[in-house]
mmCIF file of C-alpha atoms in Angstrom:
data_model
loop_
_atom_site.group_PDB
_atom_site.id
_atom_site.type_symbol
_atom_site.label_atom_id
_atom_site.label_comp_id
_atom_site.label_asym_id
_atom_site.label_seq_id
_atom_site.Cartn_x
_atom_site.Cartn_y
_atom_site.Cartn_z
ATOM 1 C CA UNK A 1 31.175 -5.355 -10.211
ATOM 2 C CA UNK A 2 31.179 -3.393 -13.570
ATOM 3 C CA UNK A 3 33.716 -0.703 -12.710
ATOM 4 C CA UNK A 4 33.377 0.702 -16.102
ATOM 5 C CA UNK A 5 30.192 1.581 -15.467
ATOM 6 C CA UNK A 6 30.061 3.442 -11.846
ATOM 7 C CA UNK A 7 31.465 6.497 -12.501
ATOM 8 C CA UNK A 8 28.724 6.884 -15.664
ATOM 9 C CA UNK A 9 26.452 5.788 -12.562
ATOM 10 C CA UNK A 10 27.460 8.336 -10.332
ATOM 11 C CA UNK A 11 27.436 11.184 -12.551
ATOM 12 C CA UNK A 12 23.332 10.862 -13.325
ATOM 13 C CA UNK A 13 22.786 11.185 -9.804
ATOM 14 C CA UNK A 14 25.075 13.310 -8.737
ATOM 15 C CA UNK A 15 24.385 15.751 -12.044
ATOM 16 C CA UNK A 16 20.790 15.367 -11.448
ATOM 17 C CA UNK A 17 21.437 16.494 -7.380
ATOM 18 C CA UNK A 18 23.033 19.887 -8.804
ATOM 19 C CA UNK A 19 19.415 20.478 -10.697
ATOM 20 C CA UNK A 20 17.834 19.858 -7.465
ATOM 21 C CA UNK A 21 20.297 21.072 -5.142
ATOM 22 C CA UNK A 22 19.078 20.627 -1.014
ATOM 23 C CA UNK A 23 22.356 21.251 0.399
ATOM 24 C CA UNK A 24 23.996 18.032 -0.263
ATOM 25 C CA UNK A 25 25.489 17.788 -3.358
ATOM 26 C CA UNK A 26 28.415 20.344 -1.516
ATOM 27 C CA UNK A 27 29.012 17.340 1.045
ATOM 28 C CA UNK A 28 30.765 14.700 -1.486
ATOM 29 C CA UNK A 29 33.095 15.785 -4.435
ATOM 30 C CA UNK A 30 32.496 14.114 -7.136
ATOM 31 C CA UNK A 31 35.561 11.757 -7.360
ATOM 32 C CA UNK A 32 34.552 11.030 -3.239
ATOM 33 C CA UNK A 33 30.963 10.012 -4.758
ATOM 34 C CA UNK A 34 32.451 7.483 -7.216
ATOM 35 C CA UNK A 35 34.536 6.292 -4.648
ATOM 36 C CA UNK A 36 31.622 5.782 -2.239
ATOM 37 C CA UNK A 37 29.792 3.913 -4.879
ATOM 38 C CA UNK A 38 32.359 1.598 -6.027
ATOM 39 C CA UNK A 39 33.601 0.798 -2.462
ATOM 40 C CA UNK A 40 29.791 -0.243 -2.040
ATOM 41 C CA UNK A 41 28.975 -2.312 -5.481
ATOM 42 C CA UNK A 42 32.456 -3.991 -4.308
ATOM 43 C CA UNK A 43 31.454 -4.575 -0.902
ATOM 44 C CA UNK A 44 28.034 -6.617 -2.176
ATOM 45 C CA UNK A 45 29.425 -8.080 -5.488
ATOM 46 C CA UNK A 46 32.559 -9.725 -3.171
ATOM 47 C CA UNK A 47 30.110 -11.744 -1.086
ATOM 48 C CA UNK A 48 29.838 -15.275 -1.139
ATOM 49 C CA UNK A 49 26.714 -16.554 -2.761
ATOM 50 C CA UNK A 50 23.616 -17.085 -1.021
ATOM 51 C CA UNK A 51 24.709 -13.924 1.484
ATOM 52 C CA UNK A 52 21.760 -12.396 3.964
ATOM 53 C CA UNK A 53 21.539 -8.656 3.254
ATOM 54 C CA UNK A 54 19.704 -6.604 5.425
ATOM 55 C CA UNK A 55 17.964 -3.300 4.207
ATOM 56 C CA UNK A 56 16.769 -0.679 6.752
ATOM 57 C CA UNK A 57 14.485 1.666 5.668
ATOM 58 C CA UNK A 58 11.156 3.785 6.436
ATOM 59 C CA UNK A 59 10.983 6.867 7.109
ATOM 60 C CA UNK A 60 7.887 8.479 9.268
ATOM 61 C CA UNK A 61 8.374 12.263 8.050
ATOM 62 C CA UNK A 62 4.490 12.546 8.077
ATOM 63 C CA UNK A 63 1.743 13.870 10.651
ATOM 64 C CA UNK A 64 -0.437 11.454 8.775
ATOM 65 C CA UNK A 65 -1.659 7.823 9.247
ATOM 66 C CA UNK A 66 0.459 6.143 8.423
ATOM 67 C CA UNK A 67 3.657 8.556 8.325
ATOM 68 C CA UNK A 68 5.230 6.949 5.307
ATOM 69 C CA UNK A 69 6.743 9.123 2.846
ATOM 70 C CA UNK A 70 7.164 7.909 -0.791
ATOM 71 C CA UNK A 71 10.718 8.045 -1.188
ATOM 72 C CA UNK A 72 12.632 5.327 0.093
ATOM 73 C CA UNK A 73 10.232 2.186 -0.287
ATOM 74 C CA UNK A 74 10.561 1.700 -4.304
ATOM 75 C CA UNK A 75 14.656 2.428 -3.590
ATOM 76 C CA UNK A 76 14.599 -0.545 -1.403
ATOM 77 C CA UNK A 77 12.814 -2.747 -3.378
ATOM 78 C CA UNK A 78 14.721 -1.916 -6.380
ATOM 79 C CA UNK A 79 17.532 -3.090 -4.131
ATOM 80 C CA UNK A 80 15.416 -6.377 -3.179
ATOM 81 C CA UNK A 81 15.194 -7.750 -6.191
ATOM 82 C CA UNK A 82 18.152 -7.105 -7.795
ATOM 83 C CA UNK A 83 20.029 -8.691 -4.876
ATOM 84 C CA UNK A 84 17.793 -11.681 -5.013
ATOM 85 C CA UNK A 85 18.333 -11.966 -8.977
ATOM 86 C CA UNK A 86 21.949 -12.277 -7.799
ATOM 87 C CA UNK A 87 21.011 -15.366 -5.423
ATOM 88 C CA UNK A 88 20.996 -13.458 -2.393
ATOM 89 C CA UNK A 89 18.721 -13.345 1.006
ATOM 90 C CA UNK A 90 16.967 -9.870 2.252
ATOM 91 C CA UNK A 91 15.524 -8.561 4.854
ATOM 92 C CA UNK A 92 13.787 -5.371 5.167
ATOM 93 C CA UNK A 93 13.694 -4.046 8.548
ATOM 94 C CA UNK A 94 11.299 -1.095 9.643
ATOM 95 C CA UNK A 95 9.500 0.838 11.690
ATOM 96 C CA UNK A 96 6.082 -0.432 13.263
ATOM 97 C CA UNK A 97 4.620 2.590 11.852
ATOM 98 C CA UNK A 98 5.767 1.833 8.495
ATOM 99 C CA UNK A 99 5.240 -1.425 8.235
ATOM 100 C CA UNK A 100 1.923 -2.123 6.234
ATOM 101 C CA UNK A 101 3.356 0.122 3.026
ATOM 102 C CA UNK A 102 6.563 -2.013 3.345
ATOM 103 C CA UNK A 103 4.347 -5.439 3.270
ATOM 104 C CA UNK A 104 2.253 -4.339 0.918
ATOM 105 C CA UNK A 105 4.778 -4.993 -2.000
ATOM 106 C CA UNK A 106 5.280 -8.624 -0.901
ATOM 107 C CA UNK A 107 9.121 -9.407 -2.422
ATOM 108 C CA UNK A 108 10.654 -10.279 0.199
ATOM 109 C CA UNK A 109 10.513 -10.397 4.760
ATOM 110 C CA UNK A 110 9.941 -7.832 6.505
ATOM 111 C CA UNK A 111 10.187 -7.206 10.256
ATOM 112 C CA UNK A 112 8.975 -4.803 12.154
ATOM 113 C CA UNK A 113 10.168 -2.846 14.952
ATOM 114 C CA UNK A 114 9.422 -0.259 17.752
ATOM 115 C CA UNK A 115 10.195 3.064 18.401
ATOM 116 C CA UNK A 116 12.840 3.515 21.430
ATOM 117 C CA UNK A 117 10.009 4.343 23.917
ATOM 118 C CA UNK A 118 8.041 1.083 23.810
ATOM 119 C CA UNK A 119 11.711 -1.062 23.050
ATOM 120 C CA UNK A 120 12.682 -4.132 25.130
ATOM 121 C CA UNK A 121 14.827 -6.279 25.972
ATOM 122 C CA UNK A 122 13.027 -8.923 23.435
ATOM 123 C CA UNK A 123 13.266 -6.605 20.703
ATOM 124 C CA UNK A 124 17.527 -6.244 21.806
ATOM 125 C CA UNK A 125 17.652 -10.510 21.144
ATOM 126 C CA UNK A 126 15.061 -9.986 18.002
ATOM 127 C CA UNK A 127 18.226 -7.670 16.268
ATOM 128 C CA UNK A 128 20.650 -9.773 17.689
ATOM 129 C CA UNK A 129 19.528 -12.772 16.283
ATOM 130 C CA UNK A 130 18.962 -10.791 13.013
ATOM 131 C CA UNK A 131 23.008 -9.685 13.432
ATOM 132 C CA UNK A 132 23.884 -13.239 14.208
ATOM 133 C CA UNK A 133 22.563 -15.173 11.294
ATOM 134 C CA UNK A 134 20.655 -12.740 8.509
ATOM 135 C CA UNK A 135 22.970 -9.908 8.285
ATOM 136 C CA UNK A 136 26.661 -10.134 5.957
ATOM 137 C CA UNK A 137 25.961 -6.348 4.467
ATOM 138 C CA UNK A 138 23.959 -3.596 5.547
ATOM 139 C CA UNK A 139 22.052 -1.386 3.098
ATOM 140 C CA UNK A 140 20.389 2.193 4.594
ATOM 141 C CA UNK A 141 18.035 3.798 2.235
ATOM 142 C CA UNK A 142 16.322 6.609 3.519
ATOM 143 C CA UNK A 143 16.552 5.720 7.386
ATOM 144 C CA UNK A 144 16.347 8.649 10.476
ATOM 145 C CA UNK A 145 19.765 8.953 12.016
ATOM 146 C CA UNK A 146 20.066 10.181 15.327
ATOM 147 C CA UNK A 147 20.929 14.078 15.419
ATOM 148 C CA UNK A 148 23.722 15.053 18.361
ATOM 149 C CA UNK A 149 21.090 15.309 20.963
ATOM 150 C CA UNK A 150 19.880 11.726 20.133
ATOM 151 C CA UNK A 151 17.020 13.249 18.855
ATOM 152 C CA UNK A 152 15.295 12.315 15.274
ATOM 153 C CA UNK A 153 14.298 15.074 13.049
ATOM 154 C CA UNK A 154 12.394 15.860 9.653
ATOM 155 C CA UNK A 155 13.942 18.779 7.787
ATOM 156 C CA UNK A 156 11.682 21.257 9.582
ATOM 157 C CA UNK A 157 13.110 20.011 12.632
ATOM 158 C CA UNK A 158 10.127 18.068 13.557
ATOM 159 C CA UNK A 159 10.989 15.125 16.555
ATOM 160 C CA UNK A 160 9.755 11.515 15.155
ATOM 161 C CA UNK A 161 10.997 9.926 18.455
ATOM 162 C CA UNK A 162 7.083 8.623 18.380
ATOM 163 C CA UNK A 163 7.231 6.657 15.494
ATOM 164 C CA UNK A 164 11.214 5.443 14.772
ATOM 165 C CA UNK A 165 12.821 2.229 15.428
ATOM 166 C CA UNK A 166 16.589 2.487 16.777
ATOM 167 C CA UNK A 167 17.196 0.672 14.239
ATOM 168 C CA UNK A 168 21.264 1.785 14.352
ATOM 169 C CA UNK A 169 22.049 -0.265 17.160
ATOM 170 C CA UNK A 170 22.323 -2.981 14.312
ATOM 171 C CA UNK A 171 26.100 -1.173 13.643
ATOM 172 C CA UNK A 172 27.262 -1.768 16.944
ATOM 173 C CA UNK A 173 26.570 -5.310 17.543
ATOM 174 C CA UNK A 174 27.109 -6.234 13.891
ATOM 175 C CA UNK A 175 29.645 -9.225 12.996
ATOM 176 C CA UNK A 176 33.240 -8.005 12.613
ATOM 177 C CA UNK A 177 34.051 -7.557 8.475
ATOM 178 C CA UNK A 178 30.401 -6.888 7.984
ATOM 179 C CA UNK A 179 29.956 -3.013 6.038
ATOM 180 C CA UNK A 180 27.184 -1.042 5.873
ATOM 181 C CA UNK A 181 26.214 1.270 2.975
ATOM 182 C CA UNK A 182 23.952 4.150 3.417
ATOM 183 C CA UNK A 183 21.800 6.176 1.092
ATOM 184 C CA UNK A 184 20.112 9.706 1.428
ATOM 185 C CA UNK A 185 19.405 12.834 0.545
ATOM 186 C CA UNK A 186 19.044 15.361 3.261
ATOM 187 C CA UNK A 187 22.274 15.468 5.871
ATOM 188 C CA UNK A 188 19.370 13.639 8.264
ATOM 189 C CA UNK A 189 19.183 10.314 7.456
ATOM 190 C CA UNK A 190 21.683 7.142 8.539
ATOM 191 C CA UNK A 191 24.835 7.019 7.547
ATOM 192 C CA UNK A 192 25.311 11.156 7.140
ATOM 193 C CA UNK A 193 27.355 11.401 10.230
ATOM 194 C CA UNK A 194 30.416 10.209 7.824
ATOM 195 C CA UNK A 195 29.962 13.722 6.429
ATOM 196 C CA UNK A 196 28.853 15.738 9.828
ATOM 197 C CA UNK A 197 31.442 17.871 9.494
ATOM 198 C CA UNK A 198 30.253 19.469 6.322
ATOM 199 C CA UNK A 199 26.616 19.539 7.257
ATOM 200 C CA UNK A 200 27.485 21.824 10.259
ATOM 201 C CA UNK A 201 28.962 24.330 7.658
ATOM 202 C CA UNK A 202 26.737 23.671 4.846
ATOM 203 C CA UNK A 203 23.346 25.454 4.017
ATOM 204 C CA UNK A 204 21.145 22.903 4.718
ATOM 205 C CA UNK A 205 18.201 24.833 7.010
ATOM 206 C CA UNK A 206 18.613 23.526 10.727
ATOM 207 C CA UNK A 207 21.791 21.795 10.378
ATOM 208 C CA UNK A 208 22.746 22.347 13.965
ATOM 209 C CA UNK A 209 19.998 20.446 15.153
ATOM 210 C CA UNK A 210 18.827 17.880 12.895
ATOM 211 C CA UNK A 211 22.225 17.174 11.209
ATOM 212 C CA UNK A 212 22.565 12.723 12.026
ATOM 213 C CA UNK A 213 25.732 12.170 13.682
ATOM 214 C CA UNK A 214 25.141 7.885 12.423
ATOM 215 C CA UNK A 215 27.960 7.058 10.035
ATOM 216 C CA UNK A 216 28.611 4.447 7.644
ATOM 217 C CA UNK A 217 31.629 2.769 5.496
ATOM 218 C CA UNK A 218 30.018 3.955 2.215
ATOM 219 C CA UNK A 219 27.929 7.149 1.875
ATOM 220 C CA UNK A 220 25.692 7.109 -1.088
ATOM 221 C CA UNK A 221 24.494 10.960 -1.516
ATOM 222 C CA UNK A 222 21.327 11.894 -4.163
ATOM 223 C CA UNK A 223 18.980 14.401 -4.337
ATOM 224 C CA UNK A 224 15.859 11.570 -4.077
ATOM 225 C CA UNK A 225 17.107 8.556 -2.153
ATOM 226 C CA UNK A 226 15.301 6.013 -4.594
ATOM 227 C CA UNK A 227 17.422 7.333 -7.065
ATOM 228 C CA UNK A 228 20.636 6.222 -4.887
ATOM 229 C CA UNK A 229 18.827 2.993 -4.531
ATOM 230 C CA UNK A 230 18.626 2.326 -8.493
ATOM 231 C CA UNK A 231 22.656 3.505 -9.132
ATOM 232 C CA UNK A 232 23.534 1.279 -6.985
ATOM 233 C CA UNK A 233 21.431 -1.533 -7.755
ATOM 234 C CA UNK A 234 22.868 -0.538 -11.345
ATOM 235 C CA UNK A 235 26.451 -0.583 -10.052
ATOM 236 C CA UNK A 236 25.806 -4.628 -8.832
ATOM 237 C CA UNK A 237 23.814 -6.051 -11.629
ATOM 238 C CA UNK A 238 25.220 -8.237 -13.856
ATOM 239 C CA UNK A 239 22.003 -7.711 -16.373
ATOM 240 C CA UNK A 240 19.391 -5.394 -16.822
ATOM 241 C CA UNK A 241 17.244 -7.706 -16.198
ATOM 242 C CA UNK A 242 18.268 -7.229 -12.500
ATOM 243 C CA UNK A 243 16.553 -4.195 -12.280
ATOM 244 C CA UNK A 244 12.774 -3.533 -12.330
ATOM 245 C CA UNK A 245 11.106 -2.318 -15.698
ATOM 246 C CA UNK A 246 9.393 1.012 -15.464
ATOM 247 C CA UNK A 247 5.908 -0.619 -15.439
ATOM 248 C CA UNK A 248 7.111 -2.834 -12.146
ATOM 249 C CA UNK A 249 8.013 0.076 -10.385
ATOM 250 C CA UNK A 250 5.143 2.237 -11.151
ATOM 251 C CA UNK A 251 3.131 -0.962 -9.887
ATOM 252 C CA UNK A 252 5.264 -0.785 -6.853
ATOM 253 C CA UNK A 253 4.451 2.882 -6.650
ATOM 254 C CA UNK A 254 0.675 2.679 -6.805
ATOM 255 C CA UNK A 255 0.729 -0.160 -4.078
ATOM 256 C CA UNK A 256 2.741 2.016 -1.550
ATOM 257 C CA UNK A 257 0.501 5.052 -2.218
ATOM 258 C CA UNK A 258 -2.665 2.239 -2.178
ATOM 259 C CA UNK A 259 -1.342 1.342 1.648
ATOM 260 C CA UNK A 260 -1.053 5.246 2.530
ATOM 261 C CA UNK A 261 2.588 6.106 2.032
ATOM 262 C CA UNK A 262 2.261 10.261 0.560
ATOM 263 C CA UNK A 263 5.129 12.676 -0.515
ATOM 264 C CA UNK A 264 7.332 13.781 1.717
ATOM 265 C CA UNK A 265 6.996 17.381 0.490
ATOM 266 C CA UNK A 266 3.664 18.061 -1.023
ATOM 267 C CA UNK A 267 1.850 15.762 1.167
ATOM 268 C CA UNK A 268 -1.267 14.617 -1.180
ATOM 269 C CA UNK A 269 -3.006 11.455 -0.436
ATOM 270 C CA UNK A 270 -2.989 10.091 -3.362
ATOM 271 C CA UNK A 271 -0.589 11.223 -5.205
ATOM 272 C CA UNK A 272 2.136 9.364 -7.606
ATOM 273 C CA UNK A 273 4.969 11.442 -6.744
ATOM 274 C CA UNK A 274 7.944 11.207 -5.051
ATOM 275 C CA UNK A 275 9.802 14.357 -3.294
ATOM 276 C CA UNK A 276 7.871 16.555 -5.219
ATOM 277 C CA UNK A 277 8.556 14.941 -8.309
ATOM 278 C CA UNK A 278 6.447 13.446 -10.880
ATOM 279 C CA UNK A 279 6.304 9.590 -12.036
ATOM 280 C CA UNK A 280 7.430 10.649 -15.329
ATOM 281 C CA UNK A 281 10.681 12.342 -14.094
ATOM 282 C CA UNK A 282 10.912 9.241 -11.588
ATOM 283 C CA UNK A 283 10.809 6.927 -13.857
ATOM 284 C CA UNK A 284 13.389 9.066 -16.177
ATOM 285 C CA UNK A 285 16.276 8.686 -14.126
ATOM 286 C CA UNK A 286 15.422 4.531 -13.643
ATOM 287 C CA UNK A 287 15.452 4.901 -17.464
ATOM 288 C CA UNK A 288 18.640 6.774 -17.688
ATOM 289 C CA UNK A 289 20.350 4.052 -15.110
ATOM 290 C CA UNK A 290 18.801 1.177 -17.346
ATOM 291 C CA UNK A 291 20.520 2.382 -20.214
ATOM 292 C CA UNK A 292 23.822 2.439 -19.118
ATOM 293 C CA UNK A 293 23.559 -0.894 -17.330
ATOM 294 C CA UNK A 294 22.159 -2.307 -20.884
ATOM 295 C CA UNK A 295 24.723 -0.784 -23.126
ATOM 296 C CA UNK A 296 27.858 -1.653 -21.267
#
């Protein structure tokens, strides 16, 4: 772990959340965000080699076929293959709906899942097995969390009970000493119920009811969740080479968009953007995180 270089991490995504404020950059402090970030880059980099890391993500924010917004699959992946440059196992797990813009990219398996209405008893031994002998650290990145009335929301307070996986019923049957890290960007997704709390008193529209109640050991917060996904990918790497060049991840970009995944907030088929963002200003903050991993 280059502990040098995390608080430089922390402060281009946390800086860059204040220019695109959407409520939570008041539910960390700065000195809590490096904290959250270190505890996680120490969590992964004290593994033994050849560890199983399992990386939940997808999620179905979209009336759309499929649902699959942009932000979240090119965090995960970023995550993918710097862990395997490191000589560790992944596994992405997802929701059915989700599943062909996940596969499309083709680093690494992925399994599938179904939403809590058509889950059974097979699917309860599937994760099991997956706890058992595939998982020594949990990653989150961009992943529906339950809201108080065990409900899943989009930020307009939108139920996507249809279409999501309980996938957080891998924290409860998890092997004792294994953490879990979470990433987002909304007070909604996994992990955010180590921060409920705030969201009920911050200004983040419906907080009441979409507010996730899921916690986590280490809450990453950033105003795009990829963006969490490359600092801490950043925070782990013992190269640059460990994370993708800009060209690889506008390649993984155009393949997710190819398989039907659209922006979560403009909503254009189509469209190489992420959270309303362009692929230039994307691809800025990778840049800005490649730097500091290269010059340290």
């Amino acid at each position: 772990m280059r502990a040098d270089l995390i608080p430089l991490l922390s402060n281009v995504v946390s800086n860059l959340s204040l220019l695109r404020p959407r409520g939570v950059h008041v539910l960390s402090s700065q000195s809590e965000s490096i904290a959250a970030l270190t505890s996680a880059a120490f969590a992964i980099t004290s593994l033994p080699p050849s560890s199983s890391i399992v990386i939940m993500t997808g999620f179905p924010c979209l009336t759309t076929s499929p649902p699959t917004e942009t932000d979240g699959p090119n965090g995960a992946f970023a995550l993918v293959r710097c862990l395997n440059k490191l000589g560790h196992k992944t596994l992405i797990l997802t929701n059915e709906c989700d599943y062909d813009v996940m596969n499309c990219v083709g680093m690494t398996e992925i399994e599938k899942f179904p939403p809590t209405s058509s889950w059974t008893t097979r699917d309860d031994a599937r994760l099991q097995q997956i706890a058992d002998t595939k998982c020594d650290h949990i990653i989150s990145i961009e992943r529906p969390g339950l809201a108080a009335d065990n409900n899943y929301y989009t930020m307009s307070g939108r139920s996507m009970n249809s279409d999501v996986a309980p996938l957080e019923k891998l924290l409860t049957i998890r092997k004792p000493g294994v953490s879990c890290t979470a990433i987002g960007d909304g007070g909604i997704e996994l992990g955010m119920g180590k921060v409920y709390d705030r969201i009920l008193t911050s200004e983040i529209p419906n907080k009441k009811l979409i507010g996730s109640t899921i916690s986590c050991d280490n809450l990453i917060l950033c105003a795009v969740s990829n963006w969490g996904g490359y600092a801490l990918a950043g925070a782990v790497a013992n190269s640059v080479d460990c994370l993708p060049s800009k060209e690889e991840e506008t390649e993984i970009l155009r393949k997710v968009v190819a398989a039907g995944a659209r922006d979560g907030i403009l909503r254009v088929q189509g469209g190489m953007t992420v959270d309303g963002l362009s692929l230039e200003e994307n691809l800025d903050v990778l840049g800005k995180i490649q730097d500091l991993v290269k010059n340290r």
